[in-house]
CSV table of C-alpha atoms in Angstrom, one decimal:
chain,number,residue,atom,x,y,z
A,812,MET,CA,-0.3,-0.1,0.0
A,813,CYS,CA,2.5,2.3,1.0
A,814,ALA,CA,4.1,2.4,-3.2
A,815,GLN,CA,0.5,2.2,-4.4
A,816,TYR,CA,-0.5,5.1,-2.2
A,817,CYS,CA,0.6,8.8,-1.5
A,818,ILE,CA,0.1,7.6,2.5
A,819,SER,CA,-0.2,3.8,4.0
A,820,PHE,CA,-2.1,3.1,6.9
A,821,ALA,CA,2.0,3.6,9.0
A,822,ASP,CA,0.9,7.5,8.1
A,823,VAL,CA,-2.3,7.4,9.9
A,824,GLU,CA,-1.2,5.7,13.3
A,825,LYS,CA,1.4,8.0,13.2
A,826,ALA,CA,-0.8,11.3,13.1
A,827,HIS,CA,-2.6,10.0,15.7
A,828,ASN,CA,-0.4,9.9,17.9
A,829,ASN,CA,1.0,13.2,16.5
A,830,ILE,CA,-2.0,14.7,17.2
A,831,GLN,CA,-4.2,13.0,19.8
A,832,ASP,CA,-3.1,15.5,22.2
A,833,PHE,CA,-4.7,18.6,19.9
A,834,ILE,CA,-8.1,17.8,18.8
A,835,HIS,CA,-11.1,15.9,20.9
A,836,LEU,CA,-12.4,12.9,20.6
A,837,THR,CA,-15.1,13.3,18.7
A,838,PRO,CA,-18.4,11.5,20.3
A,839,VAL,CA,-20.9,8.8,18.0
A,840,LEU,CA,-24.2,10.1,18.2
A,841,THR,CA,-27.5,7.3,17.1
A,842,SER,CA,-30.6,8.8,16.6
A,843,SER,CA,-33.9,6.3,16.7
A,844,ILE,CA,-36.2,8.6,14.2
A,845,LEU,CA,-33.3,8.1,11.7
A,846,ASN,CA,-33.3,4.8,12.6
A,847,GLN,CA,-36.4,4.7,11.3
A,848,VAL,CA,-36.4,6.8,8.7
A,849,THR,CA,-34.1,3.8,7.2
A,850,GLY,CA,-34.5,1.2,8.5
A,851,ARG,CA,-31.0,0.5,9.5
A,852,ASN,CA,-29.4,1.9,12.7
A,853,LEU,CA,-27.8,4.9,12.0
A,854,PHE,CA,-24.1,5.8,14.2
A,855,PHE,CA,-23.8,10.1,13.5
A,856,LYS,CA,-19.5,10.5,13.6
A,857,CYS,CA,-19.9,14.5,15.6
A,858,GLU,CA,-17.5,16.5,13.9
A,859,LEU,CA,-19.1,19.2,14.4
A,860,PHE,CA,-17.7,19.6,17.7
A,861,GLN,CA,-14.3,19.4,16.4
A,862,LYS,CA,-11.8,22.4,17.4
A,863,THR,CA,-12.1,24.3,15.1
A,864,GLY,CA,-16.2,22.8,13.7
A,865,SER,CA,-14.9,19.8,11.6
A,866,PHE,CA,-12.5,17.4,10.7
A,867,LYS,CA,-9.6,19.8,8.9
A,868,ILE,CA,-8.4,20.5,12.2
A,869,ARG,CA,-6.8,16.6,12.1
A,870,GLY,CA,-4.9,17.2,8.5
A,871,VAL,CA,-4.0,20.4,9.3
A,872,ILE,CA,-1.9,19.5,13.2
A,873,ASN,CA,-1.0,16.8,11.6
A,874,ALA,CA,1.0,18.3,9.0
A,875,ILE,CA,2.0,21.4,10.6
A,876,ARG,CA,3.1,19.4,13.7
A,877,GLY,CA,5.6,17.7,10.6
A,878,LEU,CA,6.8,21.4,9.3
A,879,MET,CA,8.2,22.2,12.6
A,880,PRO,CA,12.1,21.9,13.1
A,881,THR,CA,13.9,21.1,16.6
A,882,THR,CA,14.9,24.5,17.0
A,883,SER,CA,13.0,27.4,16.1
A,884,GLU,CA,15.2,29.4,13.8
A,885,GLU,CA,14.6,27.2,11.2
A,886,LYS,CA,10.1,27.5,12.3
A,887,PRO,CA,8.5,28.2,8.0
A,888,LYS,CA,8.1,32.5,8.2
A,889,ALA,CA,4.6,31.4,7.1
A,890,VAL,CA,1.6,28.8,6.3
A,891,VAL,CA,-0.4,29.3,3.2
A,892,THR,CA,-3.6,27.5,1.5
A,893,HIS,CA,-6.5,27.6,-0.8
A,894,SER,CA,-10.2,27.3,1.5
A,895,SER,CA,-13.9,27.5,0.8
A,896,GLY,CA,-13.5,27.7,4.6
A,897,ASN,CA,-12.9,25.4,7.2
A,898,HIS,CA,-9.6,24.0,6.3
A,899,GLY,CA,-8.4,27.3,6.8
A,900,GLN,CA,-10.1,27.9,10.1
A,901,ALA,CA,-7.8,24.8,11.0
A,902,LEU,CA,-4.2,25.9,9.4
A,903,ALA,CA,-5.1,29.6,11.0
A,904,TYR,CA,-5.5,28.0,14.4
A,905,ALA,CA,-2.6,25.6,14.1
A,906,ALA,CA,0.1,28.4,12.4
A,907,LYS,CA,-1.0,30.8,15.6
A,908,LEU,CA,-0.6,28.3,18.2
A,909,GLU,CA,3.1,27.5,16.6
A,910,GLY,CA,3.8,31.2,16.1
A,911,ILE,CA,3.4,30.9,12.0
A,912,PRO,CA,2.0,33.6,10.2
A,913,ALA,CA,-1.2,32.3,7.6
A,914,TYR,CA,-2.7,33.4,4.7
A,915,ILE,CA,-5.6,32.1,3.5
A,916,VAL,CA,-7.3,32.4,0.3
A,917,VAL,CA,-11.1,31.9,0.1
A,918,PRO,CA,-13.4,32.2,-2.1
A,919,GLN,CA,-15.6,35.9,-2.3
A,920,THR,CA,-18.5,33.5,-1.8
A,921,ALA,CA,-17.7,31.8,1.5
A,922,PRO,CA,-19.9,32.1,4.4
A,923,ASN,CA,-19.3,34.9,6.1
A,924,CYS,CA,-19.1,32.7,9.3
A,925,LYS,CA,-15.9,31.2,7.7
A,926,LYS,CA,-14.3,34.1,7.2
A,927,LEU,CA,-14.3,36.2,10.8
A,928,ALA,CA,-13.1,32.3,11.9
A,929,ILE,CA,-10.3,32.6,10.2
A,930,GLN,CA,-9.3,36.8,10.7
A,931,ALA,CA,-10.2,35.5,14.5
A,932,TYR,CA,-7.4,33.2,14.2
A,933,GLY,CA,-5.1,35.5,13.6
A,934,ALA,CA,-4.6,35.1,9.6
A,935,SER,CA,-4.9,36.4,6.2
A,936,ILE,CA,-7.1,36.1,4.0
A,937,LEU,CA,-7.0,37.3,0.0
A,938,TYR,CA,-10.3,36.1,-1.9
A,939,SER,CA,-9.7,34.6,-5.4
A,940,GLU,CA,-13.1,33.7,-8.3
A,941,GLN,CA,-14.7,30.4,-7.4
A,942,SER,CA,-12.3,28.7,-9.7
A,943,ASP,CA,-10.0,26.5,-8.4
A,944,GLU,CA,-7.9,27.9,-11.5
A,945,SER,CA,-8.2,31.4,-9.2
A,946,ARG,CA,-7.5,29.9,-5.8
A,947,GLU,CA,-4.6,28.1,-7.3
A,948,ASN,CA,-2.8,31.5,-8.9
A,949,ILE,CA,-3.4,33.7,-6.0
A,950,THR,CA,-2.5,31.2,-3.6
A,951,ARG,CA,1.6,30.7,-5.2
A,952,ARG,CA,1.4,33.7,-6.3
A,953,ILE,CA,1.5,34.6,-2.3
A,954,MET,CA,3.8,32.0,-1.6
A,955,GLU,CA,6.5,33.4,-3.7
A,956,GLU,CA,5.6,36.8,-1.7
A,957,THR,CA,5.8,35.0,1.6
A,958,GLU,CA,8.3,32.4,1.1
A,959,GLY,CA,5.1,30.5,2.3
A,960,ILE,CA,3.7,26.9,3.0
A,961,MET,CA,2.0,24.7,1.2
A,962,VAL,CA,-0.7,23.0,3.5
A,963,HIS,CA,-2.8,21.9,0.1
A,964,PRO,CA,-6.6,21.5,2.5
A,965,ASN,CA,-6.8,17.8,0.5
A,966,GLN,CA,-4.3,16.2,-1.8
A,967,GLU,CA,-1.2,17.0,1.2
A,968,PRO,CA,-0.2,13.4,2.6
A,969,ALA,CA,-0.2,14.6,6.0
A,970,VAL,CA,-3.7,16.4,6.2
A,971,ILE,CA,-5.3,12.7,4.3
A,972,ALA,CA,-3.5,11.3,7.3
A,973,GLY,CA,-4.6,12.8,9.3
A,974,GLN,CA,-8.2,12.6,8.7
A,975,GLY,CA,-7.7,8.4,8.2
A,976,THR,CA,-7.8,9.7,12.3
A,977,ILE,CA,-11.9,9.9,12.1
A,978,ALA,CA,-11.6,6.3,11.0
A,979,MET,CA,-9.5,4.6,14.1
A,980,GLU,CA,-12.0,6.5,16.4
A,981,VAL,CA,-15.3,4.7,14.6
A,982,LEU,CA,-13.9,1.8,14.7
A,983,ASN,CA,-13.1,1.9,18.8
A,984,GLN,CA,-16.1,3.8,19.1
A,985,VAL,CA,-18.9,1.2,17.0
A,986,PRO,CA,-16.9,-2.2,16.5
A,987,SER,CA,-20.4,-3.7,14.5
A,988,VAL,CA,-20.1,-1.4,11.9
A,989,ASP,CA,-20.6,-2.2,9.0
A,990,ALA,CA,-20.6,0.8,6.9
A,991,LEU,CA,-18.9,4.3,7.0
A,992,VAL,CA,-20.5,6.7,5.6
A,993,VAL,CA,-18.3,9.8,4.1
A,994,PRO,CA,-18.5,13.7,2.4
A,995,VAL,CA,-16.1,14.0,-0.6
A,996,GLY,CA,-15.0,17.3,-2.1
A,997,GLY,CA,-10.9,17.3,-2.7
A,998,GLY,CA,-11.8,14.2,-1.2
A,999,GLY,CA,-9.2,13.7,1.9
A,1000,MET,CA,-11.3,12.4,4.2
A,1001,VAL,CA,-12.6,9.7,2.4
A,1002,ALA,CA,-9.3,8.5,1.2
A,1003,GLY,CA,-7.7,9.0,5.0
A,1004,ILE,CA,-10.7,6.8,6.1
A,1005,ALA,CA,-10.5,4.3,3.3
A,1006,ILE,CA,-6.8,3.4,3.5
A,1007,THR,CA,-7.6,3.2,8.0
A,1008,VAL,CA,-10.7,1.3,7.2
A,1009,LYS,CA,-9.3,-1.7,4.6
A,1010,ALA,CA,-6.2,-1.9,6.4
A,1011,LEU,CA,-8.4,-2.9,9.4
A,1012,ARG,CA,-11.7,-4.2,8.9
A,1013,PRO,CA,-11.8,-5.3,4.7
A,1014,SER,CA,-15.0,-6.0,5.2
A,1015,VAL,CA,-16.2,-2.8,6.4
A,1016,LYS,CA,-18.2,-0.2,3.0
A,1017,VAL,CA,-16.8,2.9,2.9
A,1018,TYR,CA,-18.9,4.4,1.0
A,1019,ALA,CA,-18.3,8.7,-0.6
A,1020,ALA,CA,-21.2,11.1,-0.6
A,1021,GLU,CA,-21.6,13.9,-3.0
A,1022,PRO,CA,-23.7,16.8,-4.4
A,1023,LEU,CA,-25.5,16.0,-8.0
A,1024,ASN,CA,-24.2,19.2,-8.3
A,1025,ALA,CA,-21.0,18.5,-7.5
A,1026,ASP,CA,-20.2,14.6,-9.2
A,1027,ASP,CA,-16.9,14.7,-9.8
A,1028,CYS,CA,-15.9,11.7,-7.6
A,1029,TYR,CA,-18.7,9.5,-9.4
A,1030,GLN,CA,-18.6,10.8,-12.9
A,1031,SER,CA,-14.4,9.6,-11.6
A,1032,LYS,CA,-15.1,6.7,-10.8
A,1033,LEU,CA,-18.6,5.6,-13.7
A,1034,LYS,CA,-15.4,6.1,-15.6
A,1035,GLY,CA,-12.2,4.6,-14.3
A,1036,GLU,CA,-10.1,7.7,-15.4
A,1037,LEU,CA,-10.1,11.4,-12.3
A,1038,THR,CA,-12.9,14.0,-14.3
A,1039,PRO,CA,-13.0,16.9,-12.3
A,1040,ASN,CA,-16.2,19.2,-12.5
A,1041,PRO,CA,-15.9,20.6,-16.0
A,1042,TYR,CA,-16.5,24.3,-14.3
A,1043,PRO,CA,-17.3,25.9,-10.0
A,1044,PRO,CA,-19.8,23.4,-9.1
A,1045,GLU,CA,-23.2,25.9,-7.3
A,1046,THR,CA,-24.6,23.2,-4.5
A,1047,ILE,CA,-25.1,24.8,-1.1
A,1048,ALA,CA,-22.5,22.2,-0.2
A,1049,ASP,CA,-19.8,24.5,-0.5
A,1050,GLY,CA,-16.8,21.7,1.6
A,1051,VAL,CA,-17.1,19.6,-1.1
A,1052,ARG,CA,-17.9,21.9,-4.4
A,1053,SER,CA,-13.8,21.6,-5.0
A,1054,SER,CA,-12.5,18.3,-7.0
A,1055,ILE,CA,-10.7,15.4,-6.1
A,1056,GLY,CA,-7.2,15.0,-7.1
A,1057,LEU,CA,-4.5,13.5,-8.2
A,1058,ASN,CA,-3.4,12.1,-4.7
A,1059,THR,CA,-7.4,11.1,-3.6
A,1060,TRP,CA,-8.6,9.0,-7.1
A,1061,PRO,CA,-6.1,6.5,-6.3
A,1062,ILE,CA,-7.1,5.5,-3.3
A,1063,ILE,CA,-10.7,7.3,-3.6
A,1064,ARG,CA,-10.7,4.7,-7.2
A,1065,ASP,CA,-9.7,1.3,-5.7
A,1066,LEU,CA,-10.6,1.7,-1.6
A,1067,VAL,CA,-14.3,3.1,-1.6
A,1068,ASP,CA,-17.3,1.1,-2.2
A,1069,ASP,CA,-18.8,3.3,-4.4
A,1070,VAL,CA,-20.2,6.9,-4.4
A,1071,PHE,CA,-23.8,8.5,-4.2
A,1072,THR,CA,-24.8,11.8,-5.5
A,1073,VAL,CA,-27.6,13.8,-3.7
A,1074,THR,CA,-29.9,16.6,-5.5
A,1075,GLU,CA,-29.6,20.5,-2.8
A,1076,ASP,CA,-33.7,19.9,-1.8
A,1077,GLU,CA,-32.3,16.0,-0.2
A,1078,ILE,CA,-29.0,18.1,1.0
A,1079,LYS,CA,-31.8,20.7,2.2
A,1080,TYR,CA,-34.2,18.4,3.7
A,1081,ALA,CA,-31.4,15.9,5.2
A,1082,THR,CA,-29.1,19.1,7.0
A,1083,GLN,CA,-33.4,20.1,8.6
A,1084,LEU,CA,-34.0,17.3,9.4
A,1085,VAL,CA,-30.8,16.5,12.2
A,1086,TRP,CA,-31.2,20.4,12.8
A,1087,GLU,CA,-34.6,19.5,14.4
A,1088,ARG,CA,-34.7,15.8,15.3
A,1089,MET,CA,-31.1,15.9,16.7
A,1090,LYS,CA,-30.2,18.8,17.9
A,1091,LEU,CA,-27.5,18.8,15.5
A,1092,LEU,CA,-26.1,21.9,13.9
A,1093,ILE,CA,-24.4,20.9,11.4
A,1094,GLU,CA,-23.0,22.0,8.3
A,1095,PRO,CA,-24.9,20.9,4.7
A,1096,THR,CA,-21.7,20.0,4.2
A,1097,ALA,CA,-22.8,17.6,6.8
A,1098,GLY,CA,-26.0,16.7,5.0
A,1099,VAL,CA,-24.7,15.5,2.4
A,1100,GLY,CA,-23.6,11.9,3.9
A,1101,VAL,CA,-26.3,12.2,5.7
A,1102,ALA,CA,-28.5,12.6,2.3
A,1103,ALA,CA,-26.8,10.2,1.2
A,1104,VAL,CA,-28.0,7.6,3.7
A,1105,LEU,CA,-32.3,9.0,3.1
A,1106,SER,CA,-31.4,8.5,-0.8
A,1107,GLN,CA,-33.5,5.8,-2.9
A,1108,HIS,CA,-30.0,4.5,-4.3
A,1109,PHE,CA,-29.1,4.4,-0.6
A,1110,GLN,CA,-31.4,1.6,-0.7
A,1111,THR,CA,-30.3,-0.8,-3.6
A,1112,VAL,CA,-27.3,-1.3,-0.3
A,1113,SER,CA,-27.3,-4.9,1.0
A,1114,PRO,CA,-29.5,-4.9,4.2
A,1115,GLU,CA,-26.2,-7.1,5.4
A,1116,VAL,CA,-25.0,-3.4,5.6
A,1117,LYS,CA,-27.2,-3.0,9.4
A,1118,ASN,CA,-24.7,-0.4,10.4
A,1119,ILE,CA,-23.6,2.7,9.2
A,1120,CYS,CA,-22.2,5.6,11.0
A,1121,ILE,CA,-21.8,9.0,8.5
A,1122,VAL,CA,-19.1,11.2,9.4
A,1123,LEU,CA,-21.0,14.3,10.3
A,1124,SER,CA,-17.6,16.7,8.9
A,1125,GLY,CA,-18.3,20.4,10.2
A,1126,GLY,CA,-20.6,22.3,11.2
A,1127,ASN,CA,-19.9,26.2,11.0
A,1128,VAL,CA,-23.4,27.4,9.6
A,1129,ASP,CA,-23.3,30.4,8.6
A,1130,LEU,CA,-26.7,31.8,10.4
A,1131,THR,CA,-27.9,34.4,7.7
A,1132,SER,CA,-28.2,31.7,4.9
A,1133,VAL,CA,-30.8,29.8,5.7
A,1134,THR,CA,-33.0,31.4,4.1
A,1135,TRP,CA,-33.1,28.6,1.4
A,1136,MET,CA,-34.7,26.9,4.3
A,1137,LYS,CA,-38.6,28.0,2.6
A,1138,GLN,CA,-37.5,26.7,-0.1
A,1139,ALA,CA,-36.2,23.1,0.3
A,1140,GLU,CA,-39.0,21.1,-0.4
A,1141,ARG,CA,-38.4,17.2,0.6
A,1142,PRO,CA,-37.1,13.9,-1.3
A,1143,ALA,CA,-40.8,12.1,-1.8
A,1144,PRO,CA,-40.1,8.9,-0.7
A,1145,TYR,CA,-39.9,10.9,2.7
A,1146,GLN,CA,-43.0,13.0,2.5
A,1147,SER,CA,-44.3,11.6,6.0
A,1148,VAL,CA,-41.9,12.3,7.8
A,1149,SER,CA,-42.2,14.9,10.9
A,1150,VAL,CA,-40.2,17.5,11.4
């Protein structure tokens, strides 16, 4: 596995040792109403309770600790990244802990709460257009100007390994788990989780979930080759608008069992359902995995896959933007579910 992919399970184990004193062991919660709706036993890994409000701190802490030398004189002059918001918050927080300047490139369309949090952690924020090309061009310029080191949000191996620690925890917290459902954008989290699960419990399924409007992972699996989104996708799930990349694709290709796509209304409905039934303020990106399990397509999954853990990836909600709730329509199969 080492030679085949950018990380191995040994890297995830090392990441666990690196970060365990700096992150929360997030809880796994359940919901009887959602078990009833789906006909399965659902477990929710609550990364919305993680430091900085999302799973992203895991990979960032691992990456930053890997950059730290034995003497302060050799510390990086700066760290730089581009982000839809959550990775930027995590990097700003981790860089502040180490006394390193951080520069975060975010699209103008990023949720206001995420932009404000990045600034509150002391990082410098720079704005780009929504396209990956715009973000990457501005990031390169800032790296040259600051002599900073790039910490990629989803293709950096240390980041992928850090995200894999989620699966280590889930396999301990839910020993009977049959499958994990993971939102996918750039693929760092699902790749790290897949490496871990297939090393420790190969029989456990790993499913990716993504918006139909940003279905590059689905298309890549379907075609058997990396197929990025042809243009910046429009989806309420801002954390998964980016495409999977060169480092995450081989892992997803080989180790992710299936990819489920969901509509915007399904994401909105699932997010609202979790808010109102579970009292968990997840962001819509976290609602993608819930929507996948609620979807008609997921009903084709074998009934033997009974115990399913959904990673609730984050809870950085822009409360000023929840006017979308009034526009959400319930997916047809679940019209009878009262919220």
